[in-house]
Amino acid sequence: MTYRLNDNTGDSVAVPQLVFRHLDRAGGDPVRVALYMIATRCTDPKTIAHDLKLKTVASAQSALEFWHGVGLLEKEQGGAATPPPAEKAPPLTADQLRMAALRDPTVSMLASEAQTCLGKALGQKDIQRVVSLYVNESIPAEVILLCAAHIAGQGRHSVAQLERELDRWAQEGVVTGEDAERHLQLLADRARHERTVAELLGVPAEDLTMAEKNCVRRWYEEYRYDDAMVAEAVLHAGAGKDAKYVNGILKSWHGKGWRTLADTRGAGGLEGNNIRVDRAAPSGNDILRRAQNRPLRLKRED
């Protein structure tokens, strides 16, 4: 079946030729971000991430940096200073809580379900703090409860920890219940990626430092590499190398526009001492299976 382009009978937007020249390097999300910016003139990463349903605000920020690097965007000079965060309203009083419950049945539901999600009974003051998140800060009840269940699964059960986690979620652009569900899936994906990388490197996942975890996030979320590409980079690095060394390899590959195993091998990515060139290179799955049978290599204490 063949197709032809319909005549454009609606609104149209002029797309700079610069965007078309970099389609091969940009990939999916940066192209979507470029079209969104051109149509809306919006360059706020949180708004972009929310409207395009990107996994993280960092994905939007990475796309902005890409388009700045190729000349589509320019950084504003001498812009107004970032305003300080607004002060939070104090928690509801007991009387305000009763009145809120009379006006909105969600309040009573939230007070009850929050205790179930956190896995503990809450005192009056804590209930007032939880309901204040909904009434004063306009955080949807669904987001509050999903966050409460999430931290409880990690062994955190206090309202103070709930408030801090919700602050982190807000910084990641979590606004609605759908945002929260996507964010929880992202957190689960990050945990799986960290376990995979730790297994490939032969170290316990809990020994990965925050800097190493940030590297892992970059590989999967910004570079959009899969397990096979990461495994290929580990093989290319050779035995005994850490995540920082592998990060250098993947950063180089990303800069060259290499996105698949065929790209790395076609460019001689695995030639040299790491692999014999007279035999087929193992697939990413082969490397992953090999890693699963490799004994753990504990980190040396300095």
Coordinates of C-alpha atoms in Angstrom, one line a residue:
M1 CA 0.0 0.0 0.0
T2 CA 1.3 3.5 -0.9
Y3 CA 0.3 6.8 0.6
R4 CA 0.3 10.4 -0.5
L5 CA 0.2 13.6 1.6
N6 CA -3.2 15.2 2.0
D7 CA -3.6 18.9 1.1
N8 CA -3.1 21.1 4.1
T9 CA -6.4 22.8 4.7
G10 CA -5.8 23.8 8.3
D11 CA -3.3 25.8 10.3
S12 CA 0.4 25.4 9.4
V13 CA 3.6 26.1 11.2
A14 CA 6.9 27.0 9.5
V15 CA 9.6 24.6 10.6
P16 CA 13.2 25.9 10.2
Q17 CA 15.4 23.9 7.8
L18 CA 17.8 23.5 10.7
V19 CA 15.4 21.0 12.3
F20 CA 15.4 18.9 9.1
R21 CA 19.2 18.9 8.9
H22 CA 19.5 17.3 12.3
L23 CA 16.6 14.8 12.2
D24 CA 19.1 11.9 11.9
R25 CA 20.8 12.9 15.2
A26 CA 17.9 14.3 17.1
G27 CA 15.8 11.1 17.6
G28 CA 12.2 11.0 18.8
D29 CA 11.9 13.2 21.9
P30 CA 14.1 16.1 20.6
V31 CA 12.1 16.2 17.4
R32 CA 8.8 16.3 19.3
V33 CA 10.2 19.0 21.6
A34 CA 11.3 21.1 18.6
L35 CA 7.9 21.0 17.0
Y36 CA 6.2 21.8 20.3
M37 CA 8.5 24.8 20.9
I38 CA 8.1 26.1 17.3
A39 CA 4.3 25.8 17.6
T40 CA 3.9 27.2 21.2
R41 CA 7.1 29.3 21.7
C42 CA 7.3 27.6 25.1
T43 CA 10.8 26.6 26.3
D44 CA 10.0 25.7 29.9
P45 CA 11.2 22.1 30.4
K46 CA 8.6 21.3 33.1
T47 CA 5.7 22.4 30.8
I48 CA 7.2 20.6 27.9
A49 CA 7.7 17.4 29.8
H50 CA 4.1 17.5 31.1
D51 CA 2.4 18.4 27.8
L52 CA 4.4 15.9 25.8
K53 CA 4.2 13.2 28.5
L54 CA 7.9 12.7 28.6
K55 CA 9.3 10.4 31.2
T56 CA 11.2 13.1 33.0
V57 CA 11.9 16.8 33.0
A58 CA 15.5 15.9 32.4
S59 CA 14.5 14.5 29.0
A60 CA 13.0 17.8 28.1
Q61 CA 16.1 19.6 29.4
S62 CA 18.3 17.3 27.4
A63 CA 16.3 18.1 24.2
L64 CA 16.6 21.8 24.9
E65 CA 20.4 21.5 25.3
F66 CA 20.6 19.6 22.0
W67 CA 18.7 22.3 20.1
H68 CA 20.8 25.0 21.7
G69 CA 23.9 23.1 20.7
V70 CA 22.9 23.1 17.0
G71 CA 21.7 26.7 17.0
L72 CA 17.9 26.5 17.2
L73 CA 17.9 28.0 20.6
E74 CA 19.9 30.7 22.3
K75 CA 20.3 31.4 26.0
E76 CA 18.8 34.6 27.3
Q77 CA 21.3 37.0 28.8
G78 CA 20.6 39.1 31.9
G79 CA 17.2 37.4 32.6
A80 CA 15.3 38.1 35.7
A81 CA 16.5 36.3 38.8
T82 CA 14.6 33.2 39.7
P83 CA 12.0 34.1 42.3
P84 CA 12.3 32.4 45.7
P85 CA 9.8 29.6 46.3
A86 CA 6.5 30.7 47.8
E87 CA 6.1 30.0 51.4
K88 CA 3.7 27.2 52.2
A89 CA 0.5 27.9 54.0
P90 CA 0.4 26.5 57.6
P91 CA -1.4 23.2 58.1
L92 CA -5.2 23.4 58.6
T93 CA -6.4 23.8 62.1
A94 CA -8.8 21.2 63.5
D95 CA -11.8 23.5 62.9
Q96 CA -10.6 24.1 59.3
L97 CA -10.3 20.4 58.8
R98 CA -13.8 19.8 59.9
M99 CA -15.2 22.5 57.7
A100 CA -13.2 21.2 54.7
A101 CA -14.5 17.7 55.3
L102 CA -18.1 19.1 55.2
R103 CA -17.5 20.9 52.0
D104 CA -15.6 18.2 50.1
P105 CA -16.0 14.4 50.7
T106 CA -12.6 13.8 49.3
V107 CA -11.1 15.2 52.5
S108 CA -12.5 12.4 54.6
M109 CA -11.4 9.8 52.1
L110 CA -7.9 11.2 52.0
A111 CA -7.6 11.3 55.8
S112 CA -8.6 7.6 56.0
E113 CA -6.7 6.3 52.9
A114 CA -3.5 8.1 53.7
Q115 CA -3.2 6.1 56.9
T116 CA -3.8 2.8 54.9
C117 CA -1.2 3.8 52.3
L118 CA 1.4 4.9 54.8
G119 CA 0.8 1.7 56.9
K120 CA 0.3 3.5 60.2
A121 CA -2.3 5.3 62.2
L122 CA -1.9 9.1 62.1
G123 CA -2.5 11.6 64.8
Q124 CA -4.7 14.6 64.4
K125 CA -1.8 16.9 63.6
D126 CA -0.5 14.6 60.9
I127 CA -3.9 14.2 59.3
Q128 CA -4.2 18.0 59.2
R129 CA -0.8 18.2 57.4
V130 CA -1.9 15.5 54.9
V131 CA -5.2 17.3 54.1
S132 CA -3.4 20.6 53.8
L133 CA -1.4 19.2 50.9
Y134 CA -4.7 18.7 49.1
V135 CA -6.5 21.9 50.3
N136 CA -3.8 24.4 50.5
E137 CA -1.3 23.2 48.0
S138 CA -3.8 21.8 45.5
I139 CA -2.0 18.5 45.1
P140 CA -4.5 15.9 43.8
A141 CA -5.5 13.3 46.4
E142 CA -4.5 10.5 43.9
V143 CA -1.0 11.9 43.8
I144 CA -0.8 12.1 47.6
L145 CA -2.0 8.5 48.0
L146 CA 0.3 7.1 45.3
C147 CA 3.3 8.9 46.8
A148 CA 2.3 7.6 50.3
A149 CA 2.1 4.0 49.1
H150 CA 5.4 4.4 47.3
I151 CA 7.4 5.7 50.3
A152 CA 5.8 3.1 52.6
G153 CA 7.1 0.4 50.2
Q154 CA 10.6 1.7 50.9
G155 CA 10.1 1.6 54.7
R156 CA 9.3 5.3 55.1
H157 CA 6.0 6.0 56.9
S158 CA 6.1 9.5 58.2
V159 CA 4.1 12.5 56.9
A160 CA 7.4 14.6 56.9
Q161 CA 8.9 12.0 54.5
L162 CA 5.7 12.2 52.4
E163 CA 6.0 15.9 52.1
R164 CA 9.6 15.8 51.1
E165 CA 8.9 13.1 48.4
L166 CA 6.0 15.2 47.0
D167 CA 8.4 18.1 46.7
R168 CA 10.8 15.9 44.7
W169 CA 7.9 14.8 42.5
A170 CA 6.9 18.4 41.9
Q171 CA 10.4 19.1 40.7
E172 CA 10.1 16.2 38.3
G173 CA 6.9 17.7 36.8
V174 CA 4.4 15.4 38.6
V175 CA 1.1 17.3 38.6
T176 CA -1.7 14.7 37.9
G177 CA -2.4 11.1 38.9
E178 CA -1.3 10.1 35.4
D179 CA 2.0 11.9 35.9
A180 CA 2.4 10.1 39.2
E181 CA 1.8 6.7 37.6
R182 CA 4.3 7.4 34.9
H183 CA 6.8 8.6 37.5
L184 CA 6.4 5.4 39.5
Q185 CA 7.0 3.4 36.4
L186 CA 10.1 5.5 35.7
L187 CA 11.4 4.8 39.2
A188 CA 10.8 1.0 38.7
D189 CA 12.6 1.2 35.4
R190 CA 15.5 3.0 37.0
A191 CA 15.8 0.4 39.7
R192 CA 15.9 -2.4 37.1
H193 CA 18.5 -0.5 35.0
E194 CA 20.7 -0.1 38.1
R195 CA 20.4 -3.9 38.8
T196 CA 21.3 -4.7 35.2
V197 CA 24.3 -2.4 35.2
A198 CA 25.5 -3.7 38.6
E199 CA 25.3 -7.2 37.3
L200 CA 27.2 -6.4 34.2
L201 CA 30.0 -4.7 36.2
G202 CA 30.0 -7.5 38.8
V203 CA 29.1 -5.4 41.8
P204 CA 26.2 -5.4 44.2
A205 CA 23.5 -2.9 43.1
E206 CA 23.5 -1.3 46.5
D207 CA 27.1 -0.4 46.1
L208 CA 26.4 1.9 43.2
T209 CA 27.1 5.5 44.1
M210 CA 24.8 8.4 43.4
A211 CA 27.1 9.6 40.7
E212 CA 27.1 6.1 39.1
K213 CA 23.3 6.0 39.3
N214 CA 23.1 9.3 37.5
C215 CA 25.3 7.9 34.8
V216 CA 22.9 4.9 34.4
R217 CA 19.9 7.3 34.2
R218 CA 21.7 9.3 31.4
W219 CA 22.4 6.1 29.3
Y220 CA 18.8 5.0 29.4
E221 CA 16.8 8.2 29.7
E222 CA 18.8 10.8 27.7
Y223 CA 20.8 8.7 25.3
R224 CA 17.9 6.2 24.9
Y225 CA 20.2 3.2 24.9
D226 CA 18.9 -0.3 25.8
D227 CA 20.4 -3.1 27.8
A228 CA 22.2 -4.5 24.7
M229 CA 24.0 -1.2 24.0
V230 CA 25.0 -0.8 27.6
A231 CA 26.3 -4.4 27.7
E232 CA 28.3 -3.7 24.5
A233 CA 29.9 -0.7 26.1
V234 CA 30.8 -2.8 29.2
L235 CA 32.4 -5.4 26.9
H236 CA 34.3 -2.7 25.0
A237 CA 35.5 -1.3 28.3
G238 CA 37.1 -4.6 29.3
A239 CA 37.3 -6.3 32.7
G240 CA 37.6 -4.3 35.9
K241 CA 36.2 -1.0 34.6
D242 CA 33.6 1.0 36.5
A243 CA 30.5 2.9 35.5
K244 CA 32.5 6.1 35.0
Y245 CA 34.7 4.5 32.4
V246 CA 31.6 3.0 30.6
N247 CA 30.0 6.4 30.7
G248 CA 32.8 7.8 28.7
I249 CA 32.3 5.2 26.0
L250 CA 28.6 5.7 25.8
K251 CA 28.9 9.5 25.8
S252 CA 31.3 9.2 22.9
W253 CA 29.0 6.8 21.0
H254 CA 26.1 9.2 21.6
G255 CA 28.1 12.1 20.3
K256 CA 28.9 10.2 17.1
G257 CA 25.2 9.4 16.6
W258 CA 25.6 5.6 17.2
R259 CA 22.3 4.2 18.3
T260 CA 22.5 0.5 17.6
L261 CA 24.9 -2.4 17.9
A262 CA 25.3 -2.3 14.1
D263 CA 26.5 1.3 14.4
T264 CA 29.2 0.4 16.9
R265 CA 30.4 -2.7 15.1
G266 CA 30.2 -1.2 11.7
A267 CA 32.5 1.6 12.9
G268 CA 34.9 -0.8 14.5
G269 CA 33.7 -0.2 18.0
L270 CA 34.8 -3.6 19.2
E271 CA 38.1 -4.0 17.4
G272 CA 41.3 -4.4 19.3
N273 CA 42.1 -6.4 22.4
N274 CA 38.6 -6.8 23.7
I275 CA 37.3 -9.1 21.0
R276 CA 38.6 -11.3 18.2
V277 CA 37.7 -9.8 14.9
D278 CA 37.7 -13.2 13.1
R279 CA 34.6 -14.3 14.9
A280 CA 31.1 -12.8 15.3
A281 CA 30.7 -10.4 18.2
P282 CA 28.4 -11.7 20.9
S283 CA 25.0 -10.1 21.1
G284 CA 23.9 -7.9 24.0
N285 CA 21.8 -10.8 25.3
D286 CA 24.8 -13.1 25.2
I287 CA 26.7 -10.5 27.3
L288 CA 23.8 -10.2 29.7
R289 CA 23.6 -14.0 30.2
R290 CA 27.3 -14.1 30.8
A291 CA 27.0 -11.4 33.4
Q292 CA 24.3 -13.3 35.2
N293 CA 26.8 -16.2 35.7
R294 CA 29.7 -14.0 36.7
P295 CA 30.6 -13.9 40.4
L296 CA 30.2 -10.6 42.2
R297 CA 33.3 -8.4 42.3
L298 CA 33.1 -6.4 45.6
K299 CA 34.4 -2.9 45.6
R300 CA 37.8 -2.4 47.2
E301 CA 37.7 -0.1 50.2
D302 CA 40.1 2.8 50.0

